[in-house]
mmCIF file of C-alpha atoms in Angstrom:
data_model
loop_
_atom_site.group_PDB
_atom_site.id
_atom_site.type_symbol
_atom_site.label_atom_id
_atom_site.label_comp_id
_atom_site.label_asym_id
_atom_site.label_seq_id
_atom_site.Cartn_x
_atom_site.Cartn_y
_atom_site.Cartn_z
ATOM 1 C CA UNK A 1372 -20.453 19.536 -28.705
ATOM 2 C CA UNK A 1373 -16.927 19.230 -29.615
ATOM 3 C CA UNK A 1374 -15.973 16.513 -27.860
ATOM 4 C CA UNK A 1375 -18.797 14.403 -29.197
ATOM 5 C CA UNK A 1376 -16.610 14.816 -32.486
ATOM 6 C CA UNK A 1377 -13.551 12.743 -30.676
ATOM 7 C CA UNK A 1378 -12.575 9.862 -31.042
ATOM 8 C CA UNK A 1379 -12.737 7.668 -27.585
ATOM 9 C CA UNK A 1380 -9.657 5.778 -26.799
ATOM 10 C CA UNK A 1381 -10.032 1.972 -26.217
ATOM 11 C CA UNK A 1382 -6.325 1.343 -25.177
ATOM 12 C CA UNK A 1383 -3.855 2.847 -23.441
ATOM 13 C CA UNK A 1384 0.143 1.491 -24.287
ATOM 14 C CA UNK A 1385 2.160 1.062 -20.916
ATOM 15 C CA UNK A 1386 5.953 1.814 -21.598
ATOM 16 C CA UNK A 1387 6.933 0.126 -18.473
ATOM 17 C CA UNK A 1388 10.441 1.175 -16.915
ATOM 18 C CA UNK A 1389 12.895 0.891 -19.842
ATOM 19 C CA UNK A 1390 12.795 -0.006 -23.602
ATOM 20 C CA UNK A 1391 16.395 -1.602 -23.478
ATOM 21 C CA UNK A 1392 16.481 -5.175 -23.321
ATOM 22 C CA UNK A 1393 19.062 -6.020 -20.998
ATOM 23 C CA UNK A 1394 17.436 -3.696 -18.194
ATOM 24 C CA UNK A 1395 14.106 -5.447 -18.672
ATOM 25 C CA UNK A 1396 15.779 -8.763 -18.218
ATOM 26 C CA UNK A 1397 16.789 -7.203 -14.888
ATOM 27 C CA UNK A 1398 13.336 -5.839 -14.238
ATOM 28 C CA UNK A 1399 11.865 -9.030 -15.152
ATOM 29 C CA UNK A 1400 14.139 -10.927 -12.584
ATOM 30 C CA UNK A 1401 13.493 -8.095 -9.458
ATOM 31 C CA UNK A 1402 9.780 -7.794 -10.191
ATOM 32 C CA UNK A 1403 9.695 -11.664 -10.207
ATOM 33 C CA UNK A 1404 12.071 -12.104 -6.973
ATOM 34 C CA UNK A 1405 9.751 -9.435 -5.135
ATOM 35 C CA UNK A 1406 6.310 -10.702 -6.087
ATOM 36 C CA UNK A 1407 7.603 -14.135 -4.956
ATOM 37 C CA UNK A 1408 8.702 -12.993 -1.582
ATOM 38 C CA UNK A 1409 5.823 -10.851 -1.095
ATOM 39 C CA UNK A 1410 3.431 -13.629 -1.605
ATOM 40 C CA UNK A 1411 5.590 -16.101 0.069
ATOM 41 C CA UNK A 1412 6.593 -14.020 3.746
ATOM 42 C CA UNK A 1413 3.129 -12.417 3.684
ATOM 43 C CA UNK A 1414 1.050 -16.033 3.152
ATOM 44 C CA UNK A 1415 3.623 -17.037 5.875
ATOM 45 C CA UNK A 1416 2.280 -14.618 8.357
ATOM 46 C CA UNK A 1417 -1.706 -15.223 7.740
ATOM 47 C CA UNK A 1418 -0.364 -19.699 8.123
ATOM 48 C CA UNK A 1419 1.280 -18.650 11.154
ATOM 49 C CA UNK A 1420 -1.214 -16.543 13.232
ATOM 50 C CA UNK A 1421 -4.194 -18.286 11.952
ATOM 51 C CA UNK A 1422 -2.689 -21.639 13.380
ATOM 52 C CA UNK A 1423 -1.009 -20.026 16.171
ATOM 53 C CA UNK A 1424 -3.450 -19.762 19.483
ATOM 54 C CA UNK A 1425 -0.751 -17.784 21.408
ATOM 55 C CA UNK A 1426 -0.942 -15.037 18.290
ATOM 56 C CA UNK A 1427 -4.725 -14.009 18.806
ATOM 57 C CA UNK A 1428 -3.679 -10.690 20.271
ATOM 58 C CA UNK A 1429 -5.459 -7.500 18.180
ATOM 59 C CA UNK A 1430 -1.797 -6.526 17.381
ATOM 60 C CA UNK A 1431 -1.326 -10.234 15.355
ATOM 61 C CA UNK A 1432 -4.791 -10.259 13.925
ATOM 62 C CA UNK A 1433 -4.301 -6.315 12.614
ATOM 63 C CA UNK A 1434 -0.827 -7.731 11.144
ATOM 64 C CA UNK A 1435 -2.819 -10.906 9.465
ATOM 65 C CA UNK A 1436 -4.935 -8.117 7.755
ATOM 66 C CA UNK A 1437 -2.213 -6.303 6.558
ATOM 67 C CA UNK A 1438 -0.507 -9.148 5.045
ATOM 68 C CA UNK A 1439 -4.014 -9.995 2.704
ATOM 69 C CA UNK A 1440 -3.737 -6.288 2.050
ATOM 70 C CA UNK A 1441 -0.107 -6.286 0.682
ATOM 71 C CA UNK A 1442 -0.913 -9.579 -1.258
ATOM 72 C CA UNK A 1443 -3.892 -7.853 -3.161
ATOM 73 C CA UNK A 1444 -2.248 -4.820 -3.407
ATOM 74 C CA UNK A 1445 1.321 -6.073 -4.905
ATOM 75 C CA UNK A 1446 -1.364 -8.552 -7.322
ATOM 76 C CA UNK A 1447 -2.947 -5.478 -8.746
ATOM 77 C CA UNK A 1448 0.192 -4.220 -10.739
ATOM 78 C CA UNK A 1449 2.764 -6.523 -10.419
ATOM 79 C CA UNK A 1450 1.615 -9.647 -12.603
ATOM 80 C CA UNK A 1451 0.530 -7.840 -15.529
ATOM 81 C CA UNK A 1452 4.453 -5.817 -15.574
ATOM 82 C CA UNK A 1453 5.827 -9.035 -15.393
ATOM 83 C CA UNK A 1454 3.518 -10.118 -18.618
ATOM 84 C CA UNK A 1455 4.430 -7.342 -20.208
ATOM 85 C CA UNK A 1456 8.243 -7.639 -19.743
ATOM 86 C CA UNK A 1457 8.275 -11.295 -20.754
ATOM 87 C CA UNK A 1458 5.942 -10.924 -23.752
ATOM 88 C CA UNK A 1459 6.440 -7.301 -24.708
ATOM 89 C CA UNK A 1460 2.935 -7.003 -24.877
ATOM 90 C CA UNK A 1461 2.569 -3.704 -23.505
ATOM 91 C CA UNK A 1462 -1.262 -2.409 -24.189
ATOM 92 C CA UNK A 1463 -4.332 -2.270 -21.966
ATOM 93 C CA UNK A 1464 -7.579 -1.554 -22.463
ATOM 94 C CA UNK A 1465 -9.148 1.397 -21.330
ATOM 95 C CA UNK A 1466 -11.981 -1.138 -19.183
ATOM 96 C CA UNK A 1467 -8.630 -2.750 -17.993
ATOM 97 C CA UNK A 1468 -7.143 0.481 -17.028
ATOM 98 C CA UNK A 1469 -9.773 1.820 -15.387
ATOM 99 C CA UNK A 1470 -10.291 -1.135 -12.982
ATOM 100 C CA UNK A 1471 -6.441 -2.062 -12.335
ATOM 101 C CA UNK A 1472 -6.571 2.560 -11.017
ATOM 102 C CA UNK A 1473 -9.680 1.620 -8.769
ATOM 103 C CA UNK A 1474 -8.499 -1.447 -7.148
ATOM 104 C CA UNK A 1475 -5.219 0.082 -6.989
ATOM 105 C CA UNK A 1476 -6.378 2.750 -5.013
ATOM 106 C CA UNK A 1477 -8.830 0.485 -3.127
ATOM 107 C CA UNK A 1478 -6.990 -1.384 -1.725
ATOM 108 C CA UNK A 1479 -3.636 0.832 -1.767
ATOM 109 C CA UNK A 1480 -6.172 3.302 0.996
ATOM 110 C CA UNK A 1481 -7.076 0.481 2.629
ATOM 111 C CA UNK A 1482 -3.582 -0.272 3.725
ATOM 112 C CA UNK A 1483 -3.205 2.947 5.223
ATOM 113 C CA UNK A 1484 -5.922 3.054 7.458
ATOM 114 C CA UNK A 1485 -5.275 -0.188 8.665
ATOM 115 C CA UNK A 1486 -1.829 0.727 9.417
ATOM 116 C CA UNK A 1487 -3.297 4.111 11.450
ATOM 117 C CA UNK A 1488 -5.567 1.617 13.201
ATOM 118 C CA UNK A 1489 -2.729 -0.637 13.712
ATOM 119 C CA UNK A 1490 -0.820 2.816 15.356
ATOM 120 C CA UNK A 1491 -3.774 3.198 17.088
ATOM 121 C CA UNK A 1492 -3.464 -0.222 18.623
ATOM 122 C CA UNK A 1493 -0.038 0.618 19.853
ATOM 123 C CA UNK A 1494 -1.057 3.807 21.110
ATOM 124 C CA UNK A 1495 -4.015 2.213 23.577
ATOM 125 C CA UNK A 1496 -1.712 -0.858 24.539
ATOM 126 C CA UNK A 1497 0.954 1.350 25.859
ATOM 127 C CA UNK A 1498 -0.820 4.490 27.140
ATOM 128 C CA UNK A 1499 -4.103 2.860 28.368
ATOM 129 C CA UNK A 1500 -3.129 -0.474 28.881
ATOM 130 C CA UNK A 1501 -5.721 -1.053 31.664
ATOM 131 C CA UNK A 1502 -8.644 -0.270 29.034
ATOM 132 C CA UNK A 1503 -6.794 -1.978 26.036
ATOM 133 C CA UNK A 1504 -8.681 -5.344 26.387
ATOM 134 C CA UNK A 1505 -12.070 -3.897 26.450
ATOM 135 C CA UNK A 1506 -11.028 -0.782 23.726
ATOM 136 C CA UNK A 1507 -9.564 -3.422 21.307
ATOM 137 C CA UNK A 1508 -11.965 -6.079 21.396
ATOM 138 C CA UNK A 1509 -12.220 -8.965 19.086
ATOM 139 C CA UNK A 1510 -15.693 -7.063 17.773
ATOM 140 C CA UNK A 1511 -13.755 -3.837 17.678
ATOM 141 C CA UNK A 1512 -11.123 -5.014 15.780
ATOM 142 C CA UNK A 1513 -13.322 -6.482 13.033
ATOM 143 C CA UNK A 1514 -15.300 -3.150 13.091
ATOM 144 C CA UNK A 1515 -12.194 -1.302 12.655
ATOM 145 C CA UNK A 1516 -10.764 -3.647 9.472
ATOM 146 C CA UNK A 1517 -14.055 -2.982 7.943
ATOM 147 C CA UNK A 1518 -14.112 0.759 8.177
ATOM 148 C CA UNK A 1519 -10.625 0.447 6.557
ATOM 149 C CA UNK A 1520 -11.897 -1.403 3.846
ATOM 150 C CA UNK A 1521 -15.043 1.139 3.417
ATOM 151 C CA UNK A 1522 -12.709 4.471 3.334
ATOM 152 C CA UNK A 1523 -10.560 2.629 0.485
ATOM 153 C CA UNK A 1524 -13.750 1.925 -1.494
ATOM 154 C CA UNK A 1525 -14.908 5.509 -0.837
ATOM 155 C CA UNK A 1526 -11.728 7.017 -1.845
ATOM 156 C CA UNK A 1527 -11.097 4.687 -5.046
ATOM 157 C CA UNK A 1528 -14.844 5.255 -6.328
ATOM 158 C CA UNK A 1529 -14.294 9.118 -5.864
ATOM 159 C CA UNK A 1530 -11.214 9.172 -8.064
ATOM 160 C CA UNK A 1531 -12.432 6.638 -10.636
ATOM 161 C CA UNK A 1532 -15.474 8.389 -11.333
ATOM 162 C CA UNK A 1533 -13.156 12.065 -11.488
ATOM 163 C CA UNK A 1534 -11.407 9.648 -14.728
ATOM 164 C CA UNK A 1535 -14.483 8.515 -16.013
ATOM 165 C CA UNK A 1536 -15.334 12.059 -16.434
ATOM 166 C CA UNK A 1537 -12.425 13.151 -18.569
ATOM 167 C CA UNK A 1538 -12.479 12.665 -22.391
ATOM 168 C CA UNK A 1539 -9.381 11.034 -23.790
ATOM 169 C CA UNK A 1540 -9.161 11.374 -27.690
ATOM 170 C CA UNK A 1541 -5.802 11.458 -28.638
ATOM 171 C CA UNK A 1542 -2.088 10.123 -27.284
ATOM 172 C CA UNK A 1543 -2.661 7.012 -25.081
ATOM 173 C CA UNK A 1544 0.771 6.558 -24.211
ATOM 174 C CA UNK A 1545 1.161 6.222 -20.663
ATOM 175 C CA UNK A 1546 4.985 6.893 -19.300
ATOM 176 C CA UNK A 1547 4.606 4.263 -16.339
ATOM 177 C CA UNK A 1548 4.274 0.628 -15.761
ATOM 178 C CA UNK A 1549 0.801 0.598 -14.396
ATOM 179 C CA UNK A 1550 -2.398 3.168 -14.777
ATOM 180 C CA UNK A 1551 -2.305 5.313 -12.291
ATOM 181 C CA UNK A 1552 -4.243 8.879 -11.734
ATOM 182 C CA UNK A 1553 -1.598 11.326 -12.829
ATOM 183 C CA UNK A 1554 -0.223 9.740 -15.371
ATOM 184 C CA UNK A 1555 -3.215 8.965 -17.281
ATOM 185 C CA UNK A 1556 -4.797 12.557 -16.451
ATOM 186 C CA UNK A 1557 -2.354 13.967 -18.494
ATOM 187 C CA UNK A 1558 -3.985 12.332 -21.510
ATOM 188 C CA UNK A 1559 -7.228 13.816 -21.270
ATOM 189 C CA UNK A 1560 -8.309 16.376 -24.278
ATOM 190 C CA UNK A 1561 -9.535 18.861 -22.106
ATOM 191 C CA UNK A 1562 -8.273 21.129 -19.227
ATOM 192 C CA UNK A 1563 -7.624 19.149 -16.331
ATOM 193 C CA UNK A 1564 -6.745 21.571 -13.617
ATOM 194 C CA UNK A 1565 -9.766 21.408 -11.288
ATOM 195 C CA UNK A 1566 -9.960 17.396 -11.628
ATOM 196 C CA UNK A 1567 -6.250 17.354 -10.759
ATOM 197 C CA UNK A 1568 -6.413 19.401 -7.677
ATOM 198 C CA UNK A 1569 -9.385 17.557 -6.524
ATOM 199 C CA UNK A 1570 -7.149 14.462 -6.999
ATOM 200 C CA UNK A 1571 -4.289 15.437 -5.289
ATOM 201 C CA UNK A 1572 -6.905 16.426 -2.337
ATOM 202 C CA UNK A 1573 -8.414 12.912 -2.210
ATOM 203 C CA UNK A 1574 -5.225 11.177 -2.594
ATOM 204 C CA UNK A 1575 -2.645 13.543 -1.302
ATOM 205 C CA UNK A 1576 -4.675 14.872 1.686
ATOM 206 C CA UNK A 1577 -5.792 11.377 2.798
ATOM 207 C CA UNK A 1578 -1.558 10.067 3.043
ATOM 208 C CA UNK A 1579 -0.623 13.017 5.077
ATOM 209 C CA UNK A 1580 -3.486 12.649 6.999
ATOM 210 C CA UNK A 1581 -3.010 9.091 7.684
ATOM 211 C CA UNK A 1582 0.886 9.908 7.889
ATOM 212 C CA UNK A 1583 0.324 12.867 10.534
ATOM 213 C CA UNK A 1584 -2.152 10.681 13.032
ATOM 214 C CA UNK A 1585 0.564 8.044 12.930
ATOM 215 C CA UNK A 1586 3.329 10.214 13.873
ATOM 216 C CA UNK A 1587 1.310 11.987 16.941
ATOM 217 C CA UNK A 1588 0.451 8.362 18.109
ATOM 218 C CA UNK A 1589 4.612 7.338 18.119
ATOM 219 C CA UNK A 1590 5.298 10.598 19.617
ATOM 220 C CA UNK A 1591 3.023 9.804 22.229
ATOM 221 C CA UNK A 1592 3.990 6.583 22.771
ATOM 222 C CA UNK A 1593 7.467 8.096 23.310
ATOM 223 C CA UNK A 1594 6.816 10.463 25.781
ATOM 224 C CA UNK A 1595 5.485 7.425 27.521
ATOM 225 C CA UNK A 1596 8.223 4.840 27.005
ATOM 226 C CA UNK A 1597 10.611 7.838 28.153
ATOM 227 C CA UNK A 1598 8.758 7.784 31.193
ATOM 228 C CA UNK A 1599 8.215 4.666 32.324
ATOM 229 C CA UNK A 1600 11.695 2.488 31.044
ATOM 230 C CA UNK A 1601 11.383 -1.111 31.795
ATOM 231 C CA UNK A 1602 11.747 -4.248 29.495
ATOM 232 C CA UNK A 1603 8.280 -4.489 28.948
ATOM 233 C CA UNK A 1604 8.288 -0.897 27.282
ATOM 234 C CA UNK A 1605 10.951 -1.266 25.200
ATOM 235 C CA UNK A 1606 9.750 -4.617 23.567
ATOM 236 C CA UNK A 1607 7.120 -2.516 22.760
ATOM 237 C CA UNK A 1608 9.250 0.354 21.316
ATOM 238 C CA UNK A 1609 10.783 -2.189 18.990
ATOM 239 C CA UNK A 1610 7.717 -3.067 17.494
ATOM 240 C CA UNK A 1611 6.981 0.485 17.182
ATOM 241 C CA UNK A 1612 10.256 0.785 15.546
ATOM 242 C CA UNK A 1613 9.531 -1.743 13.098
ATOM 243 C CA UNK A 1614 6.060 -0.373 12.613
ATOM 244 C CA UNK A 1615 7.167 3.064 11.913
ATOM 245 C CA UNK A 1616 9.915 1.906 9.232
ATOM 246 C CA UNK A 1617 7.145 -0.003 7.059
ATOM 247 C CA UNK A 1618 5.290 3.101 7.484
ATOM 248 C CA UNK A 1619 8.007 5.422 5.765
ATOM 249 C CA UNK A 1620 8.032 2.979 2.816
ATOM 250 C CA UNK A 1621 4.860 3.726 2.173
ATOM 251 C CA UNK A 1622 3.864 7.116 2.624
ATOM 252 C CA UNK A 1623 6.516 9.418 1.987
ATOM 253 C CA UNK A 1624 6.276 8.233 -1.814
ATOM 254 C CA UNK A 1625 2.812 8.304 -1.572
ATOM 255 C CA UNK A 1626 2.559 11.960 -0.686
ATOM 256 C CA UNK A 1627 5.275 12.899 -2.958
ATOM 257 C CA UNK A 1628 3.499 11.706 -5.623
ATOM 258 C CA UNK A 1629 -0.025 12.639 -4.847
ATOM 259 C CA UNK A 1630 0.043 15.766 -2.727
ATOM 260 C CA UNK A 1631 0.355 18.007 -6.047
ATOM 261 C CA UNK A 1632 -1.498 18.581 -9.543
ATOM 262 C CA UNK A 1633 -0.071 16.226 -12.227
ATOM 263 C CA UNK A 1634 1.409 19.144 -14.318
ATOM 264 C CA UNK A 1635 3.247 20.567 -11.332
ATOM 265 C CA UNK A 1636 6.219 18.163 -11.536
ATOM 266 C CA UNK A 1637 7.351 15.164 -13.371
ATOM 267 C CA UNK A 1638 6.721 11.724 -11.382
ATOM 268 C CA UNK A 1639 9.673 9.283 -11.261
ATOM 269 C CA UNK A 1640 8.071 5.961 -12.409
ATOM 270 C CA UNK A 1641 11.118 4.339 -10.083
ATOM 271 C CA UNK A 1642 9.579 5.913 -7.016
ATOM 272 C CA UNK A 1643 6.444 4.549 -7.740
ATOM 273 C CA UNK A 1644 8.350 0.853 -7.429
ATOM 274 C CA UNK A 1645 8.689 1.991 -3.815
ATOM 275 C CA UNK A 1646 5.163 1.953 -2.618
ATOM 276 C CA UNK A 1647 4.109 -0.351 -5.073
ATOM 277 C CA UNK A 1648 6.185 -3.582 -4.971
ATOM 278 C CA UNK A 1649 9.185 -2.667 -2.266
ATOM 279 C CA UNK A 1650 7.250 -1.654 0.816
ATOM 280 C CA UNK A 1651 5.153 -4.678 0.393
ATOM 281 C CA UNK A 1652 7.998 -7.020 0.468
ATOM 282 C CA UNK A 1653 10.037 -5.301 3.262
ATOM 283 C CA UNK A 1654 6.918 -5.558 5.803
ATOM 284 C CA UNK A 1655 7.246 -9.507 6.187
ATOM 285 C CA UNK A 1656 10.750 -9.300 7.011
ATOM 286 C CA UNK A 1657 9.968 -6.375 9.156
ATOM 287 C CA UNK A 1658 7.106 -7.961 10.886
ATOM 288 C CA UNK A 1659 8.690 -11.190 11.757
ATOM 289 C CA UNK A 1660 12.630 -9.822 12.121
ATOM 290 C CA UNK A 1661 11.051 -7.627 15.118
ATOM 291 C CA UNK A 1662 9.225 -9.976 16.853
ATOM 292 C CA UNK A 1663 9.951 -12.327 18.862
ATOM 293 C CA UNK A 1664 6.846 -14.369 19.091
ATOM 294 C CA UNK A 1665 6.309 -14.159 15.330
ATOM 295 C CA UNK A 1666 9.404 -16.249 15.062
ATOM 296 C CA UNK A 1667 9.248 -18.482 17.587
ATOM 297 C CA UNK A 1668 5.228 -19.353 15.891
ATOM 298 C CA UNK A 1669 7.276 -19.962 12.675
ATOM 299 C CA UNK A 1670 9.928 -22.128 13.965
ATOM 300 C CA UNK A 1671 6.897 -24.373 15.818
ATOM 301 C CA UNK A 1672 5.073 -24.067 12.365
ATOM 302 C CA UNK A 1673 7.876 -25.061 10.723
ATOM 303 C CA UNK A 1674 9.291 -28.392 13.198
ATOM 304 C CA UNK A 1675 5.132 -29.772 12.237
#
């Protein structure tokens, strides 16, 4: 009954990285620079493979997938900071909140299964190359992209509905430059603890999951390259390289952040840049630095 007496908030105020104005000039200008070359190298990669016959391997259409992923991701958050710095127009609405968390974590879940799948690619193209063709199929693949996108939906419904669930009556002051689970639990007028540890177990437990399958599959796709050294193989362990270096962006802030209750300890808004905005614009110039054929399709794409 008491909390019918509260008052439900309708806005939540984003304080964004810094309150002087010289640093959010600087913000401004890296936040711009980075959404730029994220949607730039990333729409880059879908022109190239999609026009590119010789790029129809799973590996390239995986990569495609991951490069629409990073562009909705980076578009979820990184717009509305930019808004916010140029404007200083720093409130959201609690509607506006509450979808900008779900597709957040949509499609933010949905990048890391892909990129397990994409290990998982790696793993059968090396180890079981015989079977690859016939494993990786153009039906599997598309099977496989849509169970990514599934689990992310699962996942972001489970932890929207958790916030749904929480009464939030009185600060609405949110210490970060998006709305994000732990910093907006931390509002609610009510004890938190079992909604934060079920959190941390959706969120947390699902990057080292996906982080822990990924480094089995490079470790046996080591043991493999060790054995069998030729040119061929260590192509291959470049782009394995390459892959596992995006990966890192990704998930060790991931699983710093999430793999704990929200009162445990306080969460750097500047790692959160990492896995938000930085790891999406590194993985272009990963992608295409690494390979070979990825730049060889741009250069053709480039002389038309």
């Amino acid at each position: 009954m008491a909390q019918d007496n509260f008052s439900r908030v309708t806005e939540f105020i984003l304080l964004g990285l810094s309150d002087t104005q010289e640093l959010q000039l600087l913000f401004f200008t890296f936040f711009l620079l980075a959404y730029s070359m994220v949607l730039l190298g990333n729409l880059l990669i879908i022109v190239t493979v999609r026009t590119d016959p010789k790029l129809s391997s799973p590996m390239y259409f995986l990569l495609c997938n991951l490069s629409f992923i990073d562009i909705c991701y980076t578009s979820v958050t990184t717009p509305r900071v930019l808004v916010a710095l140029l404007s200083g127009h720093k409130a959201i609405a609690f509607e506006g909140c509450m979808a900008q968390l779900f597709f957040l974590h949509f499609v933010g879940s949905s990048e890391m299964f892909l990129l397990t799948v994409m290990a998982f690619d790696r793993y059968t193209a090396i180890c079981r190359p015989l079977h690859y063709t016939a494993i990786m199929a153009r039906g599997a693949c598309w099977a496989l992209v849509a169970a990514c996108w599934v689990g992310g939906f699962i996942h972001s419904i489970v932890q929207t509905v958790l916030m749904l669930q929480l009464p939030f009556c009185g600060p609405n002051t949110i210490h970060s430059y998006f709305c994000d689970v732990l910093p907006v639990t931390r509002l609610a007028c009510a004890d938190t603890t079992l909604t934060e540890w079920l959190m941390a177990s959706n969120s947390g437990l699902i990057s080292l999951g996906c982080f822990l399958v990924l480094l089995a599959s490079y470790a046996l796709i080591l043991a493999k390259v060790r054995a069998h050294l030729s040119q061929g193989h260590w192509k291959v362990l470049s782009t394995c390289a390459s892959h596992v270096m995006a990966v890192t962006l990704l998930f060790m802030p991931c699983i710093f952040t999430y793999l704990r209750p929200a009162g445990t300890l306080p969460t750097s808004k500047y790692v959160c840049v990492i896995y938000t905005i930085f790891s999406p614009m590194m993985n272009p110039l990963i992608y295409t630095l690494r390979s070979s054929e990825m730049k060889e399709s741009m250069w053709r794409l480039w002389k038309r």
